[in-house]
PDB file of C-alpha atoms and ligand atoms in Angstrom:
ATOM      1  CA  MET A  17     -21.809 -17.013  24.450  1.00 71.00           C
ATOM      2  CA  LYS A  18     -18.702 -16.495  22.420  1.00 83.00           C
ATOM      3  CA  SER A  19     -17.267 -13.098  21.624  1.00 95.00           C
ATOM      4  CA  TYR A  20     -13.930 -11.749  20.654  1.00 97.00           C
ATOM      5  CA  ILE A  21     -11.798  -8.692  21.076  1.00 97.00           C
ATOM      6  CA  LYS A  22      -9.735  -7.317  18.249  1.00 97.00           C
ATOM      7  CA  ILE A  23      -6.833  -4.889  18.176  1.00 98.00           C
ATOM      8  CA  ASP A  24      -5.634  -3.245  14.976  1.00 98.00           C
ATOM      9  CA  GLY A  25      -1.913  -2.557  15.141  1.00 98.00           C
ATOM     10  CA  TRP A  26      -2.017   0.363  12.699  1.00 98.00           C
ATOM     11  CA  LYS A  27      -4.644   2.201  14.733  1.00 98.00           C
ATOM     12  CA  SER A  28      -3.296   1.197  18.168  1.00 97.00           C
ATOM     13  CA  ASN A  29       0.297   1.981  17.248  1.00 97.00           C
ATOM     14  CA  ILE A  30       1.636  -1.540  17.630  1.00 98.00           C
ATOM     15  CA  ARG A  31       4.079  -1.261  14.792  1.00 98.00           C
ATOM     16  CA  PHE A  32       7.706  -1.803  13.983  1.00 98.00           C
ATOM     17  CA  SER A  33      10.024  -0.959  11.105  1.00 98.00           C
ATOM     18  CA  SER A  34      12.765  -3.435  10.400  1.00 98.00           C
ATOM     19  CA  ALA A  35      15.210  -4.623   7.787  1.00 97.00           C
ATOM     20  CA  HIS A  36      15.491  -8.162   6.521  1.00 94.00           C
ATOM     21  CA  ILE A  37      16.667 -10.433   3.751  1.00 90.00           C
ATOM     22  CA  ILE A  38      14.677 -13.368   2.404  1.00 86.00           C
ATOM     23  CA  PRO A  39      17.259 -15.383   0.464  1.00 80.00           C
ATOM     24  CA  GLU A  40      14.637 -17.742  -0.998  1.00 76.00           C
ATOM     25  CA  TYR A  41      13.317 -14.987  -3.305  1.00 73.00           C
ATOM     26  CA  GLU A  42      15.590 -13.117  -5.658  1.00 69.00           C
ATOM     27  CA  LYS A  43      14.166  -9.614  -5.137  1.00 70.00           C
ATOM     28  CA  CYS A  44      13.829 -10.107  -1.362  1.00 69.00           C
ATOM     29  CA  GLY A  45      17.372 -11.507  -1.315  1.00 79.00           C
ATOM     30  CA  ARG A  46      18.622  -7.934  -1.095  1.00 87.00           C
ATOM     31  CA  LEU A  47      18.561  -6.130   2.221  1.00 91.00           C
ATOM     32  CA  HIS A  48      15.358  -4.089   2.457  1.00 93.00           C
ATOM     33  CA  GLY A  49      12.824  -2.894   4.991  1.00 95.00           C
ATOM     34  CA  HIS A  50       9.133  -2.822   5.818  1.00 97.00           C
ATOM     35  CA  SER A  51       6.769  -1.115   8.200  1.00 98.00           C
ATOM     36  CA  TYR A  52       4.915  -3.817  10.063  1.00 98.00           C
ATOM     37  CA  ALA A  53       1.792  -3.750  12.226  1.00 98.00           C
ATOM     38  CA  VAL A  54       0.730  -6.431  14.688  1.00 98.00           C
ATOM     39  CA  HIS A  55      -2.938  -7.331  15.079  1.00 98.00           C
ATOM     40  CA  ILE A  56      -4.624  -9.649  17.519  1.00 98.00           C
ATOM     41  CA  LYS A  57      -7.987 -11.320  17.913  1.00 98.00           C
ATOM     42  CA  ILE A  58      -8.830 -13.096  21.146  1.00 98.00           C
ATOM     43  CA  VAL A  59     -11.902 -15.315  21.209  1.00 97.00           C
ATOM     44  CA  GLY A  60     -13.540 -16.349  24.448  1.00 96.00           C
ATOM     45  CA  GLU A  61     -16.393 -16.073  26.839  1.00 95.00           C
ATOM     46  CA  PRO A  62     -16.796 -12.782  28.682  1.00 93.00           C
ATOM     47  CA  ASP A  63     -16.437 -13.139  32.468  1.00 92.00           C
ATOM     48  CA  LYS A  64     -18.969 -11.877  35.026  1.00 92.00           C
ATOM     49  CA  LYS A  65     -17.782  -8.333  34.407  1.00 92.00           C
ATOM     50  CA  GLY A  66     -18.323  -8.788  30.687  1.00 92.00           C
ATOM     51  CA  ILE A  67     -14.642  -8.940  29.815  1.00 93.00           C
ATOM     52  CA  ILE A  68     -12.698 -11.572  27.835  1.00 95.00           C
ATOM     53  CA  VAL A  69      -9.312 -10.012  28.424  1.00 95.00           C
ATOM     54  CA  ASP A  70      -8.018  -6.592  29.416  1.00 94.00           C
ATOM     55  CA  PHE A  71      -7.196  -4.523  26.301  1.00 93.00           C
ATOM     56  CA  THR A  72      -4.520  -2.596  28.186  1.00 96.00           C
ATOM     57  CA  GLN A  73      -2.628  -5.739  29.186  1.00 96.00           C
ATOM     58  CA  VAL A  74      -2.813  -7.171  25.657  1.00 97.00           C
ATOM     59  CA  LYS A  75      -1.584  -3.937  24.056  1.00 98.00           C
ATOM     60  CA  LYS A  76       1.245  -3.564  26.569  1.00 98.00           C
ATOM     61  CA  ILE A  77       2.610  -7.049  25.802  1.00 98.00           C
ATOM     62  CA  LEU A  78       2.297  -6.633  22.031  1.00 98.00           C
ATOM     63  CA  LYS A  79       3.922  -3.200  22.195  1.00 98.00           C
ATOM     64  CA  GLU A  80       6.892  -4.657  24.109  1.00 98.00           C
ATOM     65  CA  ILE A  81       7.287  -7.402  21.509  1.00 98.00           C
ATOM     66  CA  ALA A  82       7.057  -4.884  18.627  1.00 98.00           C
ATOM     67  CA  ASP A  83       9.559  -2.569  20.334  1.00 98.00           C
ATOM     68  CA  GLY A  84      12.004  -5.477  20.559  1.00 98.00           C
ATOM     69  CA  LEU A  85      11.940  -5.759  16.747  1.00 98.00           C
ATOM     70  CA  ASP A  86      11.763  -2.057  15.897  1.00 98.00           C
ATOM     71  CA  HIS A  87      14.644  -0.473  13.956  1.00 98.00           C
ATOM     72  CA  LYS A  88      16.570  -3.728  13.935  1.00 98.00           C
ATOM     73  CA  VAL A  89      17.879  -6.123  11.351  1.00 97.00           C
ATOM     74  CA  LEU A  90      15.801  -9.301  11.688  1.00 97.00           C
ATOM     75  CA  ILE A  91      17.948 -12.408  11.466  1.00 95.00           C
ATOM     76  CA  PRO A  92      16.307 -15.824  11.075  1.00 94.00           C
ATOM     77  CA  GLU A  93      18.730 -18.072  12.925  1.00 93.00           C
ATOM     78  CA  GLU A  94      17.333 -21.263  11.453  1.00 92.00           C
ATOM     79  CA  ASN A  95      17.741 -20.274   7.811  1.00 87.00           C
ATOM     80  CA  ASN A  96      19.963 -22.732   6.014  1.00 83.00           C
ATOM     81  CA  LEU A  97      20.668 -20.561   2.960  1.00 82.00           C
ATOM     82  CA  ALA A  98      22.324 -17.885   5.076  1.00 85.00           C
ATOM     83  CA  ASN A  99      25.610 -18.461   6.826  1.00 90.00           C
ATOM     84  CA  ILE A 100      25.456 -16.514  10.078  1.00 92.00           C
ATOM     85  CA  GLU A 101      28.674 -15.897  11.981  1.00 94.00           C
ATOM     86  CA  LYS A 102      28.304 -14.254  15.365  1.00 93.00           C
ATOM     87  CA  HIS A 103      31.359 -12.392  16.575  1.00 94.00           C
ATOM     88  CA  GLU A 104      31.730 -10.404  19.757  1.00 92.00           C
ATOM     89  CA  ASN A 105      30.692  -7.030  18.315  1.00 94.00           C
ATOM     90  CA  PHE A 106      29.423  -7.819  14.867  1.00 97.00           C
ATOM     91  CA  VAL A 107      27.499 -10.367  12.893  1.00 96.00           C
ATOM     92  CA  LYS A 108      28.590 -11.505   9.465  1.00 95.00           C
ATOM     93  CA  ILE A 109      25.967 -12.922   7.175  1.00 93.00           C
ATOM     94  CA  VAL A 110      26.861 -14.531   3.891  1.00 91.00           C
ATOM     95  CA  VAL A 111      23.866 -14.979   1.692  1.00 86.00           C
ATOM     96  CA  LEU A 112      23.698 -15.562  -2.073  1.00 81.00           C
ATOM     97  CA  ASN A 113      27.451 -14.887  -2.314  1.00 85.00           C
ATOM     98  CA  LYS A 114      27.058 -11.493  -0.673  1.00 89.00           C
ATOM     99  CA  GLU A 115      28.494 -10.499   2.683  1.00 93.00           C
ATOM    100  CA  TYR A 116      26.735  -8.277   5.170  1.00 94.00           C
ATOM    101  CA  ILE A 117      28.279  -7.071   8.414  1.00 96.00           C
ATOM    102  CA  PHE A 118      26.088  -5.551  11.121  1.00 97.00           C
ATOM    103  CA  PRO A 119      26.800  -4.389  14.685  1.00 97.00           C
ATOM    104  CA  VAL A 120      25.391  -6.997  17.097  1.00 96.00           C
ATOM    105  CA  GLU A 121      23.244  -4.421  18.900  1.00 96.00           C
ATOM    106  CA  ASP A 122      21.451  -3.553  15.649  1.00 97.00           C
ATOM    107  CA  CYS A 123      20.289  -7.145  15.139  1.00 97.00           C
ATOM    108  CA  VAL A 124      17.646  -9.349  16.644  1.00 97.00           C
ATOM    109  CA  PHE A 125      18.049 -13.112  16.303  1.00 96.00           C
ATOM    110  CA  LEU A 126      14.833 -15.016  15.808  1.00 96.00           C
ATOM    111  CA  PRO A 127      14.269 -18.780  16.162  1.00 96.00           C
ATOM    112  CA  ILE A 128      12.613 -19.063  12.739  1.00 95.00           C
ATOM    113  CA  VAL A 129      13.664 -20.247   9.274  1.00 93.00           C
ATOM    114  CA  SER A 130      12.761 -17.049   7.458  1.00 93.00           C
ATOM    115  CA  THR A 131      11.420 -13.624   8.322  1.00 95.00           C
ATOM    116  CA  SER A 132       8.257 -13.951   6.247  1.00 94.00           C
ATOM    117  CA  ALA A 133       5.147 -12.279   7.678  1.00 96.00           C
ATOM    118  CA  GLU A 134       3.821 -15.797   8.374  1.00 97.00           C
ATOM    119  CA  ASN A 135       6.848 -16.728  10.487  1.00 97.00           C
ATOM    120  CA  LEU A 136       6.920 -13.368  12.266  1.00 98.00           C
ATOM    121  CA  ALA A 137       3.246 -13.853  13.175  1.00 98.00           C
ATOM    122  CA  SER A 138       4.018 -17.299  14.554  1.00 98.00           C
ATOM    123  CA  TYR A 139       6.993 -15.973  16.554  1.00 98.00           C
ATOM    124  CA  ILE A 140       4.891 -13.132  17.997  1.00 98.00           C
ATOM    125  CA  LEU A 141       2.010 -15.474  18.865  1.00 98.00           C
ATOM    126  CA  ASP A 142       4.393 -17.789  20.768  1.00 97.00           C
ATOM    127  CA  LEU A 143       5.909 -14.886  22.702  1.00 97.00           C
ATOM    128  CA  PHE A 144       2.496 -13.414  23.442  1.00 98.00           C
ATOM    129  CA  LEU A 145       1.173 -16.728  24.803  1.00 97.00           C
ATOM    130  CA  LYS A 146       4.244 -17.064  27.027  1.00 97.00           C
ATOM    131  CA  ARG A 147       3.911 -13.547  28.429  1.00 97.00           C
ATOM    132  CA  ALA A 148       0.152 -13.113  28.725  1.00 96.00           C
ATOM    133  CA  LYS A 149      -1.638 -14.628  31.677  1.00 89.00           C
ATOM    134  CA  LEU A 150      -4.825 -15.573  29.924  1.00 93.00           C
ATOM    135  CA  SER A 151      -7.708 -16.959  31.914  1.00 91.00           C
ATOM    136  CA  LYS A 152      -9.579 -20.140  31.049  1.00 92.00           C
ATOM    137  CA  ASN A 153     -12.402 -18.238  29.366  1.00 94.00           C
ATOM    138  CA  VAL A 154     -10.052 -17.495  26.444  1.00 96.00           C
ATOM    139  CA  GLU A 155     -10.571 -20.012  23.681  1.00 96.00           C
ATOM    140  CA  SER A 156      -8.131 -18.958  20.978  1.00 97.00           C
ATOM    141  CA  VAL A 157      -5.677 -16.248  20.060  1.00 98.00           C
ATOM    142  CA  GLU A 158      -4.959 -15.099  16.529  1.00 98.00           C
ATOM    143  CA  VAL A 159      -2.015 -12.863  15.659  1.00 98.00           C
ATOM    144  CA  GLY A 160      -1.609 -11.053  12.369  1.00 98.00           C
ATOM    145  CA  VAL A 161       1.437  -9.301  10.994  1.00 98.00           C
ATOM    146  CA  ASP A 162       0.995  -6.830   8.151  1.00 98.00           C
ATOM    147  CA  GLU A 163       4.041  -6.328   5.971  1.00 97.00           C
ATOM    148  CA  GLY A 164       3.112  -2.847   4.804  1.00 96.00           C
ATOM    149  CA  TYR A 165      -0.454  -1.588   4.831  1.00 96.00           C
ATOM    150  CA  GLY A 166      -3.014  -3.943   3.345  1.00 94.00           C
ATOM    151  CA  GLN A 167      -1.260  -7.316   3.288  1.00 96.00           C
ATOM    152  CA  GLY A 168      -0.603  -9.618   6.161  1.00 97.00           C
ATOM    153  CA  ALA A 169      -0.341 -13.133   7.513  1.00 98.00           C
ATOM    154  CA  PHE A 170      -2.430 -14.540  10.348  1.00 98.00           C
ATOM    155  CA  ILE A 171      -1.942 -17.502  12.636  1.00 98.00           C
ATOM    156  CA  ARG A 172      -4.153 -18.963  15.351  1.00 97.00           C
ATOM    157  CA  ASN A 173      -3.203 -21.167  18.292  1.00 94.00           C
TER     158      ASN A 173
HETATM  159 ZN1   ZN B 361      10.665  -8.111   2.709  1.00 78.57          ZN
END
């Protein structure tokens, strides 16, 4: 029998607030921020104890990932519209003929082409799968990232 567990990031406090720039869209090409929430759905077969996966373990991993992004400037390292120069103490980003300078410790560098909710969901799913020790009874994992309340992107492995 197949079941799933679901965690809602707004209600379980798996959230982060971050700043970003999406150079591909004019309005989003200016530095701005969002409050994000991370959701997860894990489909599988309950074990003998009736459990697919331990909620506590799942929430702990997601919380750590969200904390790593919280109150940071999200920088998509693979974006080819932004010129990203990393210096010892600061990062200079030239995007759409504008220059931004941030302290290195305020930034998080992500291996994605843009910080859309879709790409953030994919990044978080990858990290989650690397960190979680899921047993064979787990069939699929779906991660969702809401960019503000009521709109989000979901991705499944
Ligand atoms: Zn945005």
